[in-house]
Coordinates of N, CA and C and ligand atoms in Angstrom, one line a residue:
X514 N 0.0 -54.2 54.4 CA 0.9 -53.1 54.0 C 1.7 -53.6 52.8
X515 N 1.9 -52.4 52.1 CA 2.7 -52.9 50.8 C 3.9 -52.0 50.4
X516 N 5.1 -53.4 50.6 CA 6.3 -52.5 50.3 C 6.6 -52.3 49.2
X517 N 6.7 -50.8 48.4 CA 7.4 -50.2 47.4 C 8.4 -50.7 47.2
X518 N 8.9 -51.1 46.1 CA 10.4 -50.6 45.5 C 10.8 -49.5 44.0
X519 N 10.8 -48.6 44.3 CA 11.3 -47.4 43.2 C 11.9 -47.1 42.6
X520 N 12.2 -46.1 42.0 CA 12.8 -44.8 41.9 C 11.9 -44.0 41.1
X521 N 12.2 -42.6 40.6 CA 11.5 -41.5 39.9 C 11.8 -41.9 38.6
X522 N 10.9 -43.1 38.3 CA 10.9 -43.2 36.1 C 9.2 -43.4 36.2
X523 N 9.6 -43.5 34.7 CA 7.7 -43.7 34.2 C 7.0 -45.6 34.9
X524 N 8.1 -46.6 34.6 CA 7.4 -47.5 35.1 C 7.3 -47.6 36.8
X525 N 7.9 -47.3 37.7 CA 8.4 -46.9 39.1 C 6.7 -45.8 39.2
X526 N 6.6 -44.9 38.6 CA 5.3 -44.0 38.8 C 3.6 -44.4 38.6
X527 N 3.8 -45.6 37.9 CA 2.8 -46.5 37.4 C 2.2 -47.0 38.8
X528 N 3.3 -46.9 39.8 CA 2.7 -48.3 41.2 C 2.5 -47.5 42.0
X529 N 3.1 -46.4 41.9 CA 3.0 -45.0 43.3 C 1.2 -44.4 42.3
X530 N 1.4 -44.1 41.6 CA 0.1 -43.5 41.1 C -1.4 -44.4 41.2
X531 N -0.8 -45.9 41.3 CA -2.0 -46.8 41.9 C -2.4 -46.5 43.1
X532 N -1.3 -47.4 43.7 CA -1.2 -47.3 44.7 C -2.0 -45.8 46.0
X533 N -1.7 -44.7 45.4 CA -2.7 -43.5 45.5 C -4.2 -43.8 45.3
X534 N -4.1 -43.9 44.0 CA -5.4 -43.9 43.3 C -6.4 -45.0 44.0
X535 N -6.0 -46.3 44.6 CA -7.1 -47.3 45.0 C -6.8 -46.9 46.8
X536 N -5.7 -46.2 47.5 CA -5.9 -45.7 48.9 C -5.0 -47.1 50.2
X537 N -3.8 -47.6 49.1 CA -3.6 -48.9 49.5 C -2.6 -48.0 50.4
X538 N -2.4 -49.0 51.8 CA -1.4 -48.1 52.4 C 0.2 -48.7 52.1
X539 N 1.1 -47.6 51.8 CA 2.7 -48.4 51.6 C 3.8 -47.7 52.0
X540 N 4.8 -48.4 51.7 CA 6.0 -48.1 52.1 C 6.9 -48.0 50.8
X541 N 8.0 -46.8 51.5 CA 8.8 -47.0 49.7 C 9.5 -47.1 50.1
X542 N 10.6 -47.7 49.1 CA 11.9 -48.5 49.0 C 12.4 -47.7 47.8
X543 N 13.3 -46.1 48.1 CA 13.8 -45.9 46.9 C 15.2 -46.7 46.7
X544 N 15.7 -46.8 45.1 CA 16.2 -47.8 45.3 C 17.9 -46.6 44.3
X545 N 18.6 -46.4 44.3 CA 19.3 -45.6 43.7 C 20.1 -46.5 42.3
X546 N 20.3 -46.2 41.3 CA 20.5 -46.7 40.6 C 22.2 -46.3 40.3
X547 N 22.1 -45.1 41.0 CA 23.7 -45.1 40.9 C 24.7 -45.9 41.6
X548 N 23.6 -46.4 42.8 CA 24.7 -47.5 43.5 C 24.2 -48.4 43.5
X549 N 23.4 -49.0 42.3 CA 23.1 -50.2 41.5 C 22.6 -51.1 42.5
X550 N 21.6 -50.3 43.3 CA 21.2 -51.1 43.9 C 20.0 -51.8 44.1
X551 N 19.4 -51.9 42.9 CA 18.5 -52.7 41.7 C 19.0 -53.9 41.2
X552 N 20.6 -54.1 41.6 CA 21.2 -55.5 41.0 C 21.4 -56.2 43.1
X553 N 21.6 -55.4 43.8 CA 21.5 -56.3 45.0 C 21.1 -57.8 45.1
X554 N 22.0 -58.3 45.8 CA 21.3 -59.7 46.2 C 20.1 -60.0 46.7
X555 N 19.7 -59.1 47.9 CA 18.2 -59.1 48.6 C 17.3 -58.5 46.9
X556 N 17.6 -57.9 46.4 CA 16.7 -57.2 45.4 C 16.5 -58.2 44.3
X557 N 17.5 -59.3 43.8 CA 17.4 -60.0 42.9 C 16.6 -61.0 43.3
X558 N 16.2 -61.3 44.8 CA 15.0 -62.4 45.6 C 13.7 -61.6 45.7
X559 N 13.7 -60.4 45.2 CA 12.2 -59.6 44.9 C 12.0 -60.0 43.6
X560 N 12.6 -59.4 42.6 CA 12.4 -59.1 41.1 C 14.0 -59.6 40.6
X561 N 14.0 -60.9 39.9 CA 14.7 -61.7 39.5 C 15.4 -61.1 38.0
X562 N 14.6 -60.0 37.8 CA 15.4 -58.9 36.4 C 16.2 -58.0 36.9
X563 N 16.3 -57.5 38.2 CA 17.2 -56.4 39.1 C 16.4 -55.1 38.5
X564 N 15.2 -54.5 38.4 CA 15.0 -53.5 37.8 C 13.6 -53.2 38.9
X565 N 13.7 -51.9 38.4 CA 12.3 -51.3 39.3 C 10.9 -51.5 38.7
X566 N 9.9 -51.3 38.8 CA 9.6 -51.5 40.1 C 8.7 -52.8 40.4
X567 N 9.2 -53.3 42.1 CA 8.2 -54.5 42.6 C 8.0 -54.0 43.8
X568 N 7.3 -55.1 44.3 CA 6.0 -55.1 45.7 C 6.7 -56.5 46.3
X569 N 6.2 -56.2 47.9 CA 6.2 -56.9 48.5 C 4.8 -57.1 49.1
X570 N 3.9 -57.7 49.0 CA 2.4 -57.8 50.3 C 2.6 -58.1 51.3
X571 N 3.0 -57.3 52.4 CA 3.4 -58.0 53.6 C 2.1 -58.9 54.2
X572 N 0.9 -58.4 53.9 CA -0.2 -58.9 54.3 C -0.7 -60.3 53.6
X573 N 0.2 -60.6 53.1 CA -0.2 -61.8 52.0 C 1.2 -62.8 51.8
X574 N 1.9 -63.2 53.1 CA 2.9 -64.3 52.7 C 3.9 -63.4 52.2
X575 N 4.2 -62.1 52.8 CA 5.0 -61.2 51.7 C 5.2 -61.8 50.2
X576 N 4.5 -61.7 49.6 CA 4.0 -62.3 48.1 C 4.6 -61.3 47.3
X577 N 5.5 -61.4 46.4 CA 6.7 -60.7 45.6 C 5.7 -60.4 44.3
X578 N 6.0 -59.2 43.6 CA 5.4 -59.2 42.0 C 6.3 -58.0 42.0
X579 N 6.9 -58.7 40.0 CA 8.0 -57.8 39.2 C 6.8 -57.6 38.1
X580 N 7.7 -56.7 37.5 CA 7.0 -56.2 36.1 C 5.5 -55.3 36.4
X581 N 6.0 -53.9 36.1 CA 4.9 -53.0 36.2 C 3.2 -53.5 35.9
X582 N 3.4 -54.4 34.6 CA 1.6 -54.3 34.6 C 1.6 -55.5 35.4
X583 N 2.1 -56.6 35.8 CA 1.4 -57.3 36.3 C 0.6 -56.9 38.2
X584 N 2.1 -56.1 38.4 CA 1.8 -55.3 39.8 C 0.4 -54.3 39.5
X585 N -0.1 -53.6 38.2 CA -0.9 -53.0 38.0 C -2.2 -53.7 38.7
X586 N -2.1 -55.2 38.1 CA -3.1 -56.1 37.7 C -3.0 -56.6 39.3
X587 N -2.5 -56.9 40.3 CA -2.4 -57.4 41.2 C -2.6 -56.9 42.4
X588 N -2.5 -55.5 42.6 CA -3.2 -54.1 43.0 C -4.9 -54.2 42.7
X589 N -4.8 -53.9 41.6 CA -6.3 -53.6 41.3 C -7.0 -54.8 41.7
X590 N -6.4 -56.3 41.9 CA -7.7 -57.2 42.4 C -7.4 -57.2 43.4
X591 N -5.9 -56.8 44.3 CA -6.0 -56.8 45.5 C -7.5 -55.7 46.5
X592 N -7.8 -55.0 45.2 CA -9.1 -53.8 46.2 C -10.2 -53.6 45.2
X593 N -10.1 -54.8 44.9 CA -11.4 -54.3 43.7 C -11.8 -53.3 43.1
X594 N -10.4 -52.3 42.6 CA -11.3 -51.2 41.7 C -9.6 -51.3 40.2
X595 N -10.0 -50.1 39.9 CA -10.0 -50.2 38.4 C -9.7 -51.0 37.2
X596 N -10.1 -52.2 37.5 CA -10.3 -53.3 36.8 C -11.8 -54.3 36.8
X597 N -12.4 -54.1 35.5 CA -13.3 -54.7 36.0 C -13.8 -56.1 36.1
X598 N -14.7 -56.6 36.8 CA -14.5 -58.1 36.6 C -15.3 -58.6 35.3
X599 N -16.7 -58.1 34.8 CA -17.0 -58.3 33.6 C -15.7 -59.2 32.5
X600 N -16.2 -60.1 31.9 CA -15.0 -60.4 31.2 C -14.7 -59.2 29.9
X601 N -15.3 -59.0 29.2 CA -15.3 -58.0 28.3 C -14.8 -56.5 28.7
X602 N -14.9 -56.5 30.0 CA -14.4 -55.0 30.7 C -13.4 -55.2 31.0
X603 N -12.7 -56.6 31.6 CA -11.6 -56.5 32.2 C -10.4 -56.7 31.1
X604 N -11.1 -57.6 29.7 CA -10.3 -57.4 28.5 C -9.8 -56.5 28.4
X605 N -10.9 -55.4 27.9 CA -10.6 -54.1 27.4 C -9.6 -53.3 28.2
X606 N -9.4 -53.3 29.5 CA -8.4 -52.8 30.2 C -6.9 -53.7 30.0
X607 N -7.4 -55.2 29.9 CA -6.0 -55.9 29.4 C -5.4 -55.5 28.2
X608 N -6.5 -55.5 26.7 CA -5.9 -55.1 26.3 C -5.2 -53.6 25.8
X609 N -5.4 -52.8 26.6 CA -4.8 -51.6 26.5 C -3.8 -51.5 27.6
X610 N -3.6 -52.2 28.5 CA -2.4 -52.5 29.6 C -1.1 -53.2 29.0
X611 N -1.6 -54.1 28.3 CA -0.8 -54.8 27.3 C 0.0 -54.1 26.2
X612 N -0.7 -53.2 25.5 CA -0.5 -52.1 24.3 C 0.8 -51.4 24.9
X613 N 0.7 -50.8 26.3 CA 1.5 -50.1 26.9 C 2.6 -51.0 26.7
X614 N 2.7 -52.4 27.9 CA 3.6 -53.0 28.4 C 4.2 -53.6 27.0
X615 N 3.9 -53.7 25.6 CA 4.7 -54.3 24.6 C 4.8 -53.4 23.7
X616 N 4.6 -52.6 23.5 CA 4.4 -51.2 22.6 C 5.2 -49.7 23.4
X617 N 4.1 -48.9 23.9 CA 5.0 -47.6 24.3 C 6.0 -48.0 25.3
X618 N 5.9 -48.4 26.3 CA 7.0 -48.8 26.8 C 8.4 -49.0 26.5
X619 N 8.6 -50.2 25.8 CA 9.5 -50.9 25.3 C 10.0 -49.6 23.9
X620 N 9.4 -49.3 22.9 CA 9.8 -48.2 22.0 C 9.9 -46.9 23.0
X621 N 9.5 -46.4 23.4 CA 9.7 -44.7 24.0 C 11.1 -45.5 24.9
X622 N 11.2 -46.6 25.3 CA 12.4 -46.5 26.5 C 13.2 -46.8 24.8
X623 N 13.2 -47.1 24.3 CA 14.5 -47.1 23.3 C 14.6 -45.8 22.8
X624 N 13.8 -45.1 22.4 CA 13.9 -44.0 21.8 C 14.4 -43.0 23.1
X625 N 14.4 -43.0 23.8 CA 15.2 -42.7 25.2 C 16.7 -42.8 24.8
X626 N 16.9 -44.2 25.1 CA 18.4 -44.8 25.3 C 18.8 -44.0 23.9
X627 N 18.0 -44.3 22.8 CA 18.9 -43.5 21.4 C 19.1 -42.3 21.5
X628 N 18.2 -41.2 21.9 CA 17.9 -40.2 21.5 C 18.9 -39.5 22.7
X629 N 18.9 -40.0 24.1 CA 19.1 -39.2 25.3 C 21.0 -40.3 25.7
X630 N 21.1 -40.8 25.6 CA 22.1 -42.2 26.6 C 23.1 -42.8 25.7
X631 N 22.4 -43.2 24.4 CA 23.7 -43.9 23.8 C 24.8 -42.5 23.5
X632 N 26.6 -43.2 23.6 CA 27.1 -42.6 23.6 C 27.5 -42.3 21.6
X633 N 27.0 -42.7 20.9 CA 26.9 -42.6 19.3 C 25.9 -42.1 18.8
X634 N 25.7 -41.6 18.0 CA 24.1 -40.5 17.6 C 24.3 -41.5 16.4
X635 N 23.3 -42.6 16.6 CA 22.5 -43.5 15.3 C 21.2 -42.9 15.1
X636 N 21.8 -41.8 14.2 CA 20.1 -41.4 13.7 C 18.8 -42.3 13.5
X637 N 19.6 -43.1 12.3 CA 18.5 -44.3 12.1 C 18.1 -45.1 13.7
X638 N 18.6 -45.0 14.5 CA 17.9 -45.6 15.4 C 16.6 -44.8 16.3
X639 N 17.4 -43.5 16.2 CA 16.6 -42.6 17.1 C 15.2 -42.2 16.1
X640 N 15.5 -42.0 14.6 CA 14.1 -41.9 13.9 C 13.2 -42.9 14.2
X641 N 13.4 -44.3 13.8 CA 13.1 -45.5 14.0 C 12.2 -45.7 15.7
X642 N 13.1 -45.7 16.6 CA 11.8 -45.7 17.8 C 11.3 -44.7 18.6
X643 N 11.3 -43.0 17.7 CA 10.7 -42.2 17.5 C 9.4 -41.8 17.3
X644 N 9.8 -42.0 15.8 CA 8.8 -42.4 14.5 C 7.2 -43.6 15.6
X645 N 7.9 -44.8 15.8 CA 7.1 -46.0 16.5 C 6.5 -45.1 17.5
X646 N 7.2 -44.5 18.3 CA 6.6 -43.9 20.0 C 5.2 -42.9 19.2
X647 N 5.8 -42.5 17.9 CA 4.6 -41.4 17.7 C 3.5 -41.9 17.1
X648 N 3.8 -43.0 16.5 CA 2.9 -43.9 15.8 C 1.5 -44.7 16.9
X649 N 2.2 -45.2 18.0 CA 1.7 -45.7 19.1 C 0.6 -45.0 20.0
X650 N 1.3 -43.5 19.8 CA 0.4 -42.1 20.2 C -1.0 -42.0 20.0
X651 N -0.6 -42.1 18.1 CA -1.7 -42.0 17.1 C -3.1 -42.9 17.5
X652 N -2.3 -43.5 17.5 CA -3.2 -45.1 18.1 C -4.1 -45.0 19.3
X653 N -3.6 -44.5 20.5 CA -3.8 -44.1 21.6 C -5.2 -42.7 21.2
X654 N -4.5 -41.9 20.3 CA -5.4 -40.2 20.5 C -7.0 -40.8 19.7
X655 N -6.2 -41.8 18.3 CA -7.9 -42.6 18.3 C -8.6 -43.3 19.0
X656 N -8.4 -44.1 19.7 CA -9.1 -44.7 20.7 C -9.6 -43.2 21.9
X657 N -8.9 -42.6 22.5 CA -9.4 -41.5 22.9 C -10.4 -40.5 22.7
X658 N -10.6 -40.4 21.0 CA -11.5 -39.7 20.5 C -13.0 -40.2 20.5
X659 N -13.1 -42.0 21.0 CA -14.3 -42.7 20.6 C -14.7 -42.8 22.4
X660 N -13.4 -42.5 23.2 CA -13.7 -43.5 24.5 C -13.2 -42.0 25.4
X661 N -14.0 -41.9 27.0 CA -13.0 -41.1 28.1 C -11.8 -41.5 28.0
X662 N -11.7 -42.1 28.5 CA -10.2 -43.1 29.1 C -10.2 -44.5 28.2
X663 N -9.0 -45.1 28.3 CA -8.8 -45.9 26.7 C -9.7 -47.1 27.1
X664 N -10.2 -47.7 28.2 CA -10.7 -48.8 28.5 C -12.3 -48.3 28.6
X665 N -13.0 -47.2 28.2 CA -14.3 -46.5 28.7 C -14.0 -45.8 29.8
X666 N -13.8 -46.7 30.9 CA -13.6 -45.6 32.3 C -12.4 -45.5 32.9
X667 N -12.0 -45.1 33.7 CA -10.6 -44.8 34.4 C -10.1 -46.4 34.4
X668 N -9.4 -46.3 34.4 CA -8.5 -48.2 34.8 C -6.5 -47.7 35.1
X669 N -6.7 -48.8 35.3 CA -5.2 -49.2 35.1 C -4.1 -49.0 33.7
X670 N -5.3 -49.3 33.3 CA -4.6 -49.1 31.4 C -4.3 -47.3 31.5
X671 N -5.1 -46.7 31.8 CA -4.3 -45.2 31.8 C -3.0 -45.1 32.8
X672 N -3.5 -45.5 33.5 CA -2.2 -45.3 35.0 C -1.1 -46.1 34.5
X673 N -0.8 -47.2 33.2 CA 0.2 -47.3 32.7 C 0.7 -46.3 31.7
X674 N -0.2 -46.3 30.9 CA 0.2 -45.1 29.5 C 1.1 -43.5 30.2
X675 N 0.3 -43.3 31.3 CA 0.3 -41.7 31.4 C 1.4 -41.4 31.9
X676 N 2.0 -41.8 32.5 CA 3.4 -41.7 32.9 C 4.9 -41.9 31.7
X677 N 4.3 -42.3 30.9 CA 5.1 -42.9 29.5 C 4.7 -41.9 28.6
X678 N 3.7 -41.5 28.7 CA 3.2 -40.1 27.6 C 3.6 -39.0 28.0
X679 N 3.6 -38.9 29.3 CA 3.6 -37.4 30.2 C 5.0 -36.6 29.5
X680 N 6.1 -38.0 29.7 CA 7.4 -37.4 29.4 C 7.8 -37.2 27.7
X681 N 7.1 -37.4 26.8 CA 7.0 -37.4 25.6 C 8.4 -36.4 25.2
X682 N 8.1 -35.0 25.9 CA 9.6 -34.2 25.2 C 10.9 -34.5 25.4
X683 N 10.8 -35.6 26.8 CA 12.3 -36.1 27.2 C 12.4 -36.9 26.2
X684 N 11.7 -37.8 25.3 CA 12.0 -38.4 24.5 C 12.1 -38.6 22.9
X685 N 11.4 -36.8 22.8 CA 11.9 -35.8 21.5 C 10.7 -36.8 21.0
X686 N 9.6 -36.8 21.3 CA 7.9 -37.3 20.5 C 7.3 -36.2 20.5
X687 N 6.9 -35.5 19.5 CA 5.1 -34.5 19.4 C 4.2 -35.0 19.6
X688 N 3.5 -34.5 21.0 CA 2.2 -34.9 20.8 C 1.1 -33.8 20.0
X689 N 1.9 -33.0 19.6 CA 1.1 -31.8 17.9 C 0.1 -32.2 17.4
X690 N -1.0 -32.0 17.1 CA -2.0 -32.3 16.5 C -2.7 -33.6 17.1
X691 N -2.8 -34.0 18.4 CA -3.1 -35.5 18.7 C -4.0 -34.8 20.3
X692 N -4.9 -34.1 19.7 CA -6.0 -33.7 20.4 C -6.9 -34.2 21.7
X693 N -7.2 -35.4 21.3 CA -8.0 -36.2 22.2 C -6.9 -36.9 23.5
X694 N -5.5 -37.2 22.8 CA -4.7 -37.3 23.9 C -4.3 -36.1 24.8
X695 N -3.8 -35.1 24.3 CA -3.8 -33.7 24.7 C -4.7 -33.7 26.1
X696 N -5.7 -34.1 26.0 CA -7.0 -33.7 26.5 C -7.0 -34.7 27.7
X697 N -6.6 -36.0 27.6 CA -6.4 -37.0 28.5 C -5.1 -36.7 29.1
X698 N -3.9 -36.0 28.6 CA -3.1 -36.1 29.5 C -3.5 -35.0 30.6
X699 N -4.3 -33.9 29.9 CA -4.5 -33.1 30.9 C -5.6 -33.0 32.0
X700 N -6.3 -34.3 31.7 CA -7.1 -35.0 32.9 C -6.6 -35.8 33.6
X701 N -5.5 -36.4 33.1 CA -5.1 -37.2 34.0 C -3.9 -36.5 35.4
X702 N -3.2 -35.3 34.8 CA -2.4 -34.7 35.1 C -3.4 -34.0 36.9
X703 N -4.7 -33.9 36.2 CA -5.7 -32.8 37.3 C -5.8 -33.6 38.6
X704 N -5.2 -35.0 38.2 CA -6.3 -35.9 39.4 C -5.3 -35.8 40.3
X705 N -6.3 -35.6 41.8 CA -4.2 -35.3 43.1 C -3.7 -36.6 42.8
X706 N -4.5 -37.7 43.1 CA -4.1 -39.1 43.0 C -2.3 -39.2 42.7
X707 N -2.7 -38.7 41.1 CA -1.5 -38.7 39.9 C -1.0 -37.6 40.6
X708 N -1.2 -36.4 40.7 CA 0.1 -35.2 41.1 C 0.8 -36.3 42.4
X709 N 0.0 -36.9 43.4 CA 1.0 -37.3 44.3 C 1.9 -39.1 44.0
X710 N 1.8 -39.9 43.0 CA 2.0 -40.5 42.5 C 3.5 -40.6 42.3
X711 N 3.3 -39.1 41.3 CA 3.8 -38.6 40.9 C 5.4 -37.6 41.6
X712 N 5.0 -37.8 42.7 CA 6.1 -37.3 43.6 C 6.8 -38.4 44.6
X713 N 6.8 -39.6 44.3 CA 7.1 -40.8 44.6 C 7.8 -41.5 43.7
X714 N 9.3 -41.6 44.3 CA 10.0 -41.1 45.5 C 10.5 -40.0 44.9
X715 N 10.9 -39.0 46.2 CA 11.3 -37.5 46.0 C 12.3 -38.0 44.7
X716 N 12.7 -37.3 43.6 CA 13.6 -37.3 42.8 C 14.7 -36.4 43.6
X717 N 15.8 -37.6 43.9 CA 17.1 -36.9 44.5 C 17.9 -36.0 43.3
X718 N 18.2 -37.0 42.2 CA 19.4 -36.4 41.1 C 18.6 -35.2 40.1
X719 N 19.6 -34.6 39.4 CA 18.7 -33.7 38.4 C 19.0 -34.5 36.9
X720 N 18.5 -33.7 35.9 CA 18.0 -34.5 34.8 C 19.8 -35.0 34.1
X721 N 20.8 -34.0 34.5 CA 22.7 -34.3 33.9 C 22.7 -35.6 34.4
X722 N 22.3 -35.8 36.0 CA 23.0 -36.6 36.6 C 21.8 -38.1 36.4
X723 N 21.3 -38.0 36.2 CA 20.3 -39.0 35.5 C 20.6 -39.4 33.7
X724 N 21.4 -38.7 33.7 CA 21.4 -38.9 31.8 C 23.1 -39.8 32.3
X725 N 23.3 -39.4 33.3 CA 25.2 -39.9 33.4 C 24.8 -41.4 34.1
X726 N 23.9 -42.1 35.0 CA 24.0 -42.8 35.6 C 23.3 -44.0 34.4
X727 N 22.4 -43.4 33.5 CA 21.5 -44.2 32.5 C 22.6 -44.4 31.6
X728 N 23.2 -43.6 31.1 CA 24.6 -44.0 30.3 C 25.6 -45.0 30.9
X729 N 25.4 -45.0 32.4 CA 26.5 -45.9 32.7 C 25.9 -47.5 33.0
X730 N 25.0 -47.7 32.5 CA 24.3 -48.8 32.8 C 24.0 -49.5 31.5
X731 N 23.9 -48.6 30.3 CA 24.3 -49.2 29.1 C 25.1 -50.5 28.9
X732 N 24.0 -51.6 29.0 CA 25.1 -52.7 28.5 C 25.7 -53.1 27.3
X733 N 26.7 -53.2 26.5 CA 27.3 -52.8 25.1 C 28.2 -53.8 24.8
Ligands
LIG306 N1 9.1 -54.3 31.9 C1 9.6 -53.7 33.2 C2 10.6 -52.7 32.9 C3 11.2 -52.2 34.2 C4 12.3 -51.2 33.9 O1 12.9 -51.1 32.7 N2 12.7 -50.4 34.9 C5 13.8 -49.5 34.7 C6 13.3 -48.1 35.2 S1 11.9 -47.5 34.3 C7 15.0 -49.9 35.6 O2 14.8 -50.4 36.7 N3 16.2 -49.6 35.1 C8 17.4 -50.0 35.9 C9 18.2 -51.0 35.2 O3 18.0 -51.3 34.1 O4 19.1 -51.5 35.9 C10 8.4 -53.2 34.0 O5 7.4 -52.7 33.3 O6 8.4 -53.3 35.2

């Protein structure tokens, strides 16, 4: 069995949408951020950053893993699927897992914090990892146009992206003219896998009270 730790964001929906997707059975741990309880003591002996989301394998030495891709990556060899072992196949899913975890991730969560959280409207920042999030897109809708899914076949490398793309208008990005993504998010959207993923954990707050708790966590 594998214990969840959550909440309702894009990296937190990466391990619930696996986790579906390969049939592992788990447990969730939503974790509320308004009572900071992602900086906990017991939480800080899971995931040493205080942030969502990690695992526990209870089946395996309760064996700890932080950081979304690598739990991606540790899932998928935990059950042998969407990763492949070929070296060249399992690249190609690395490197598009990677793309996410140093690229759309890290810019769309800024372009977040600028655009939605900081209490100052620095244009130049919000154009800046805007501009990047849409740039990254581009990137993504070409690869899309040559491949199904960015690794050839379904992987992990989508089950990172899609949850980071999905919310695009929360983070004021057009996906306008970017066709071949268009197309993938709305495959990826069809699969229950992802709809139920996707509803893990129930989202208690509404989108005010999520823009008030992400502002108060702002370290400045
Ligand atoms: N690189 C990390 C990022 C994790 C992350 O930023 N999690 C956010 C939610 S999406 C979080 O826990 N924020 C709470 C906080 O910063 O205290 C990963 O991919 O797991």
């Amino acid at each position: 069995m594998i214990d969840l730790y959550t909440a309702a964001t894009p990296n937190g929906h990466k391990v619930s949408i696996a986790l579906e997707e390969l049939g592992l059975p788990y447990n969730v741990h939503a974790l509320s951020f308004d009572k900071k309880e992602q900086k906990s003591p017991a939480f800080l002996k899971i995931n040493p950053n205080g942030r969502i989301p990690a695992i526990v394998d209870r089946d395996n030495d309760d064996f700890a893993v932080f950081e979304s891709g690598a739990i991606l990556i540790y899932l998928a060899e935990l059950s042998g699927q969407l990763l492949p072992q070929d070296r060249k196949g399992r690249s190609r899913v690395l490197q598009w897992l990677m793309f996410q975890m140093g690229g759309i991730g890290p810019m769309q969560g800024q372009a977040n914090v600028f655009f939605r959280y900081f209490p100052e409207k620095l244009q130049g920042a919000i154009d800046r990892y805007q501009h990047e999030t849409r740039r990254l897109y581009e990137v993504l809708d070409t690869r899309l146009g040559e491949a199904e899914y960015l690794a050839g076949d379904y992987s992990i490398a989508d089950i990172a992206s899609f949850p980071w793309v999905r919310i695009h208008d929360w983070s004021g990005v057009s996906v306008e003219g970017l066709e071949h993504l268009q197309r993938w998010i709305a495959a990826l959207e069809a699969r229950p896998a992802v709809q139920r993923g996707l509803l893990v954990p129930r989202r208690e707050v509404d989108d005010a009270k999520a823009v008030k708790t992400a502002q108060s966590m702002l370290v400045r």
